[in-house]
Short mmCIF file of C-alpha atoms in Angstrom, two decimals:
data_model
loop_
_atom_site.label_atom_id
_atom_site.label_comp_id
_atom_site.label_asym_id
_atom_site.label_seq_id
_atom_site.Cartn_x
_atom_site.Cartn_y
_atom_site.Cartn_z
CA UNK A 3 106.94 89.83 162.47
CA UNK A 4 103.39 88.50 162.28
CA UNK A 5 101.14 90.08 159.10
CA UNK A 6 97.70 91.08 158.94
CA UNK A 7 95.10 88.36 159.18
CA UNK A 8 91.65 88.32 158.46
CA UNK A 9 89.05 85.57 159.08
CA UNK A 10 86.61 84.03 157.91
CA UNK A 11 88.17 83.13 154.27
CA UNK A 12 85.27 82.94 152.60
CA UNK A 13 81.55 83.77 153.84
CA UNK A 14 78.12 83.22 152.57
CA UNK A 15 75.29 85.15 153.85
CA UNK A 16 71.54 85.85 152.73
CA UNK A 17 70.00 89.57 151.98
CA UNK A 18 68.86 90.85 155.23
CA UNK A 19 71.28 89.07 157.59
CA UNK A 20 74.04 90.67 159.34
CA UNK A 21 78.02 89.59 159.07
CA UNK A 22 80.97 90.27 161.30
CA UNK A 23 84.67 90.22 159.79
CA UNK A 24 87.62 90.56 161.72
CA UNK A 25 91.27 91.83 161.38
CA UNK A 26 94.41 91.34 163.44
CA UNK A 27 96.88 94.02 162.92
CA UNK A 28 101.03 93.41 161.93
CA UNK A 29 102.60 94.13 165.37
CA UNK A 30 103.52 97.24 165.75
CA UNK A 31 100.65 98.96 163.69
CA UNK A 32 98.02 101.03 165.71
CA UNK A 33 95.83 101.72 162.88
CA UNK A 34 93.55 99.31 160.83
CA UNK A 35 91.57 100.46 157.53
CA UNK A 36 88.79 98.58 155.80
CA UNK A 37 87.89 98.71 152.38
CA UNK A 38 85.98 97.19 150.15
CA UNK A 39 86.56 95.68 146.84
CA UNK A 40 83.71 94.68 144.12
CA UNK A 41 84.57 92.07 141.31
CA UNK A 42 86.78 93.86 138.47
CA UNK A 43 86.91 97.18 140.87
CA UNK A 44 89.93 99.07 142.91
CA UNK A 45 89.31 98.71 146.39
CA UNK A 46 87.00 101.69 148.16
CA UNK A 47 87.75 103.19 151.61
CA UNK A 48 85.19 102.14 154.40
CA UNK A 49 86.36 103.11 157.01
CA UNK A 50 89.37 103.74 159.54
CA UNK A 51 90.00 103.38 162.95
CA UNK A 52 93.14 104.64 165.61
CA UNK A 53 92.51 104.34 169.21
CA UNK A 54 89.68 102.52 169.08
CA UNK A 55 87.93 105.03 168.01
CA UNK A 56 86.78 106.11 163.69
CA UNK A 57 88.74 108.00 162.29
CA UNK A 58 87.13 108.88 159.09
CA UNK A 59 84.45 106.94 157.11
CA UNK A 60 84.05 106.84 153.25
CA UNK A 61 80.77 107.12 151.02
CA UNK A 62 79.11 104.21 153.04
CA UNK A 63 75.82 103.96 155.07
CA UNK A 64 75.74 103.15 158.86
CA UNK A 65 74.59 99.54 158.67
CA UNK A 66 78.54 99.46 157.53
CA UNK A 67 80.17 100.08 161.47
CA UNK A 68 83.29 98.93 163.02
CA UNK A 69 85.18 98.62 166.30
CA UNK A 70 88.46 98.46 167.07
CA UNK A 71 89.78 96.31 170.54
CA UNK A 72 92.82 97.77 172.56
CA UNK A 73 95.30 94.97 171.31
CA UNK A 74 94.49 96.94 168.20
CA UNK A 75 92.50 94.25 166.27
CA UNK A 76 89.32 95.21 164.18
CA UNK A 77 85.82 93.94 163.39
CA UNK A 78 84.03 94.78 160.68
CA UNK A 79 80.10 94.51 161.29
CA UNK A 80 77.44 94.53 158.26
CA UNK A 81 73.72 94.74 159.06
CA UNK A 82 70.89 94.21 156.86
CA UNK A 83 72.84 92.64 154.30
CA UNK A 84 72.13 93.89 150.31
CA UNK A 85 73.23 91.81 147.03
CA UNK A 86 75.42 94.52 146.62
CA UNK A 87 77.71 93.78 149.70
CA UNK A 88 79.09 90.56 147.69
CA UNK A 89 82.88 91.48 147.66
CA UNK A 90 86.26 91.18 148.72
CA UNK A 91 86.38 93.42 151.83
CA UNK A 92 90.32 94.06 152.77
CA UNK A 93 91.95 95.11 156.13
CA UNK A 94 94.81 97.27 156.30
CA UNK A 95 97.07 98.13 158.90
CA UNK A 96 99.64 100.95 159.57
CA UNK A 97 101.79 102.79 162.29
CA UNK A 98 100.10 105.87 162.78
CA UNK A 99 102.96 108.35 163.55
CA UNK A 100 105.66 106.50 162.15
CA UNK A 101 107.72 108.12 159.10
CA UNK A 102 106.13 105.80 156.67
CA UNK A 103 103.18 104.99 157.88
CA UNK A 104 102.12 102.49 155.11
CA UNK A 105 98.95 100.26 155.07
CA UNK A 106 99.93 96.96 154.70
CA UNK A 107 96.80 94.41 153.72
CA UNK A 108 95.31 91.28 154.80
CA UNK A 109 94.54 88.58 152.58
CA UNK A 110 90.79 89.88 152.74
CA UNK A 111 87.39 88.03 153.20
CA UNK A 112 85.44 86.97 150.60
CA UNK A 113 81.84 87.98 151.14
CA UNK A 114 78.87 86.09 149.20
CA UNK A 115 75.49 87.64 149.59
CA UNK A 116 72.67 85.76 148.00
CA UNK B 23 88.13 115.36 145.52
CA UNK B 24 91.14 112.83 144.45
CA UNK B 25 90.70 110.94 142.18
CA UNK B 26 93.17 108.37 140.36
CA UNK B 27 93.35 107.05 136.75
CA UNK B 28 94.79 103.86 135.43
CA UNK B 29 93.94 104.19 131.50
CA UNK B 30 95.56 100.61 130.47
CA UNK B 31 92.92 97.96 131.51
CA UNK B 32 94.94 94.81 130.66
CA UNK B 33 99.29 94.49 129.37
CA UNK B 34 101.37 91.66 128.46
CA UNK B 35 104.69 91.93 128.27
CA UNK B 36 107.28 88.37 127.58
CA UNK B 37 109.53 87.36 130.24
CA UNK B 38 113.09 89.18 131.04
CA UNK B 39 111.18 92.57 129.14
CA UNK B 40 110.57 95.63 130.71
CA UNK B 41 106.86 97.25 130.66
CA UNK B 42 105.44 100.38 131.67
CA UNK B 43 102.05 100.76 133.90
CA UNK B 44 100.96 104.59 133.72
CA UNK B 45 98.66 106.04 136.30
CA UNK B 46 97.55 109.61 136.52
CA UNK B 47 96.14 111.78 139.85
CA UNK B 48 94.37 114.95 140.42
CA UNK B 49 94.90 116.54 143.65
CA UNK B 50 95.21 120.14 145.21
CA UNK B 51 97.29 118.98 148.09
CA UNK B 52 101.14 119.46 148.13
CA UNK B 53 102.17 116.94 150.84
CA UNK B 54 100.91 113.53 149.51
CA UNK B 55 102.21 109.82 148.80
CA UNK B 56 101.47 107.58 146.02
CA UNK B 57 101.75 103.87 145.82
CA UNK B 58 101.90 100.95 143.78
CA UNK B 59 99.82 97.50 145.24
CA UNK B 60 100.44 94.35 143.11
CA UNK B 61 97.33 92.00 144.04
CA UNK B 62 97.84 88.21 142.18
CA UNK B 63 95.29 86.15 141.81
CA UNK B 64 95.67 84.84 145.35
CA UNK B 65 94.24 88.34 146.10
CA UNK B 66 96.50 89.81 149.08
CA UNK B 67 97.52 92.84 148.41
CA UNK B 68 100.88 93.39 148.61
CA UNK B 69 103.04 97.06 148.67
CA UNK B 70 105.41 97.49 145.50
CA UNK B 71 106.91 100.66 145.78
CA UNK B 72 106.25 103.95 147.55
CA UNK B 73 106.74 107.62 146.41
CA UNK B 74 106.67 110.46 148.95
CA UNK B 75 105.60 113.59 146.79
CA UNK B 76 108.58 115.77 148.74
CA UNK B 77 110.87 113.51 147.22
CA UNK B 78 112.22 114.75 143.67
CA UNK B 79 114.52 111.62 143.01
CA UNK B 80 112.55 108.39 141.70
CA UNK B 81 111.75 105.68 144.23
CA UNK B 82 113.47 102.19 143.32
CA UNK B 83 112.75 98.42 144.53
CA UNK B 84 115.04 95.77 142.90
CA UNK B 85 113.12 95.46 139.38
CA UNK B 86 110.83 97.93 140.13
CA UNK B 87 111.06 102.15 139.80
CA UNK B 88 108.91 104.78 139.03
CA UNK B 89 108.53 107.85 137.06
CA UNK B 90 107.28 110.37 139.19
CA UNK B 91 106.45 113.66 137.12
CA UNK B 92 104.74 116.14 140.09
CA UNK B 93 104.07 118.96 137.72
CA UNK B 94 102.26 116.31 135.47
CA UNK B 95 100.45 114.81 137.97
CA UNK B 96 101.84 111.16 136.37
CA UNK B 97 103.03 108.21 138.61
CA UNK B 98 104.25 105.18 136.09
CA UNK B 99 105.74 102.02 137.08
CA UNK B 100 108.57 100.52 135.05
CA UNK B 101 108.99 96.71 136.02
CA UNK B 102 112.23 95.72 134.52
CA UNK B 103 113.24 92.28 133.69
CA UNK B 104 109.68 91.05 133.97
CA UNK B 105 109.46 87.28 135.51
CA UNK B 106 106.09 85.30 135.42
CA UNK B 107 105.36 85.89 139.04
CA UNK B 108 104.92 89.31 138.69
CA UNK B 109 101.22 88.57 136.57
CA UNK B 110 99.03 90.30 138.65
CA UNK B 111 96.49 93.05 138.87
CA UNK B 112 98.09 96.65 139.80
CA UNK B 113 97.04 99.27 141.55
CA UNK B 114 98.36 102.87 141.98
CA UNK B 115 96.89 104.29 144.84
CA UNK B 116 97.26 107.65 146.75
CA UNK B 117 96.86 109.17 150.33
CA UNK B 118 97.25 112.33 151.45
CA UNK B 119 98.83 113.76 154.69
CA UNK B 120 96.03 115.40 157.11
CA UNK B 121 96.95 118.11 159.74
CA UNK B 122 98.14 115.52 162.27
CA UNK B 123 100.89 114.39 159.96
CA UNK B 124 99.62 110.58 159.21
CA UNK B 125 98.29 109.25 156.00
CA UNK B 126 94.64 108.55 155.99
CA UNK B 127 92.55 106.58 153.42
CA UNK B 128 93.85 104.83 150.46
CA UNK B 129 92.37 106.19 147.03
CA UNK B 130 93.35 103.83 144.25
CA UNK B 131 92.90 103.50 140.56
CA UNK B 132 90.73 100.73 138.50
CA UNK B 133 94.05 98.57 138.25
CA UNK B 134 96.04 97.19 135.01
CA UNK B 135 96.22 93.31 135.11
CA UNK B 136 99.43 92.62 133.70
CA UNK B 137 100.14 89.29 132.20
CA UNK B 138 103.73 88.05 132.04
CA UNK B 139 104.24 85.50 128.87
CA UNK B 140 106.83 82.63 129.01
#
C-alpha cells in the first residue's frame, strides 16, 4: 500500500510570487485535506477536497485555492505570496465513506517565503 | 466553535516509564472522534490512536491507550513503557461527523513535545 506523498521537499519562494504543492493520495483514499502548519504551531485546516470538487475551506483567503485530479491527487496553489505563508503545509488523505475514515498525512512541504 | 487544549507545552519522562499527555475539547456535537498524531522531528505526521466518541470502552494500541472521560470533555494519552523513539511532538486532534456521515477537518491542539531520556 503506497502512502501519501508530497513534493517538492523543501521550497523557497519570494513575497509576491505564486507556489504550487502537490499531493498523491494512499490508494484507496478519495479525499485529500491540506493544512497548514507555522513553526511551534498545531497544524490549521485549509482546505478539503472529495470529487474533485471543495469541500469546505478554513479561515483562509482565496489566493489559498486547490484542485483535485480524478486519480484523486491534489495541488495546492498559493498566489501572491506573504512572509507569513513560510510553513510546513501537510496533505492528508482519507476514505470518505469508509467506517474509519481517518486522514493519514504526507511528509509535508516545507515552504520558505523571503 | 471547537476548539482543543493541550495545557503541557513540553514532558520528559526516562525510558521503560509510563507518562501521561492530557488534552481537553469543547464541543456541542454528540457524534465526534478524537485523535492522537505523534509528529518526530522528521515531521510526518503519523496516527497514534483513535477514539470514536460512541465508544464508552478506552481505545488501545500496543503501548499506547487513552482515557477518554466524555462527560469531562478530557482525552489523555498514557504511553506505557516509554522507548526513545517515541520523542516527538503530540497532537490531539478532533473531527466531527457532518450530516453525510464522514469526518471533515482536523482541529488539533498546540501539541506537547515529549522527550524520552535514556
Amino acid at each position: 500500500e503506497t502512502g501519501v506523498t508530497q513534493s517538492p521537499t523543501h521550497l523557497i519562494k519570494t513575497r509576491g510570487q505564486q507556489v504550487t504543492l502537490r499531493c498523491s493520495s494512499q490508494s484507496g483514499h478519495n479525499t485529500v485535506s491540506w493544512y497548514q502548519q507555522a513553526l511551534g504551531q498545531g497544524p490549521q485546516f485549509i482546505f478539503q477536497y472529495y470529487r474533485e470538487e471543495e469541500n469546505g475551506r478554513g479561515n483562509f483567503p482565496p489566493r489559498f485555492s486547490g484542485l483535485q485530479f480524478p486519480n484523486y491527487s491534489s495541488e495546492l496553489n498559493v498566489n501572491a505570496l506573504e512572509l507569513d505563508d513560510s510553513a510546513l503545509y501537510l496533505c492528508a488523505s482519507s476514505s470518505r465513506g469508509s467506517s474509519t475514515d481517518t486522514q493519514y498525512f504526507g511528509p509535508g512541504t516545507r515552504l520558505t517565503v523571503l | 466553535a471547537q476548539t482543543v487544549t493541550q495545557s503541557q507545552p513540553e514532558m520528559s519522562v526516562q525510558e521503560a516509564e509510563t507518562v501521561t499527555l492530557s488534552c481537553t475539547y469543547d464541543t456541542s456535537e454528540s457524534n465526534y472522534y478524537l485523535f492522537w498524531y505523534k509528529q518526530p522531528p522528521s515531521r510526518q505526521m503519523i496516527l497514534v490512536i483513535r477514539q470514536e466518541a460512541y465508544k464508552q470502552q478506552n481505545a488501545t494500541e500496543n503501548r499506547f491507550s487513552v482515557n477518554f472521560q466524555k462527560a469531562a470533555k478530557s482525552f489523555s494519552l498514557k504511553i506505557s513503557d516509554s522507548q526513545l523513539g517515541d520523542t516527538a511532538m503530540y497532537f490531539c486532534a478532533f473531527t466531527q461527523r457532518n450530516s453525510g456521515g464522514s469526518n471533515y477537518k482536523l482541529t488539533f491542539g498546540k501539541g506537547t513535545l515529549l522527550t524520552v531520556n535514556p
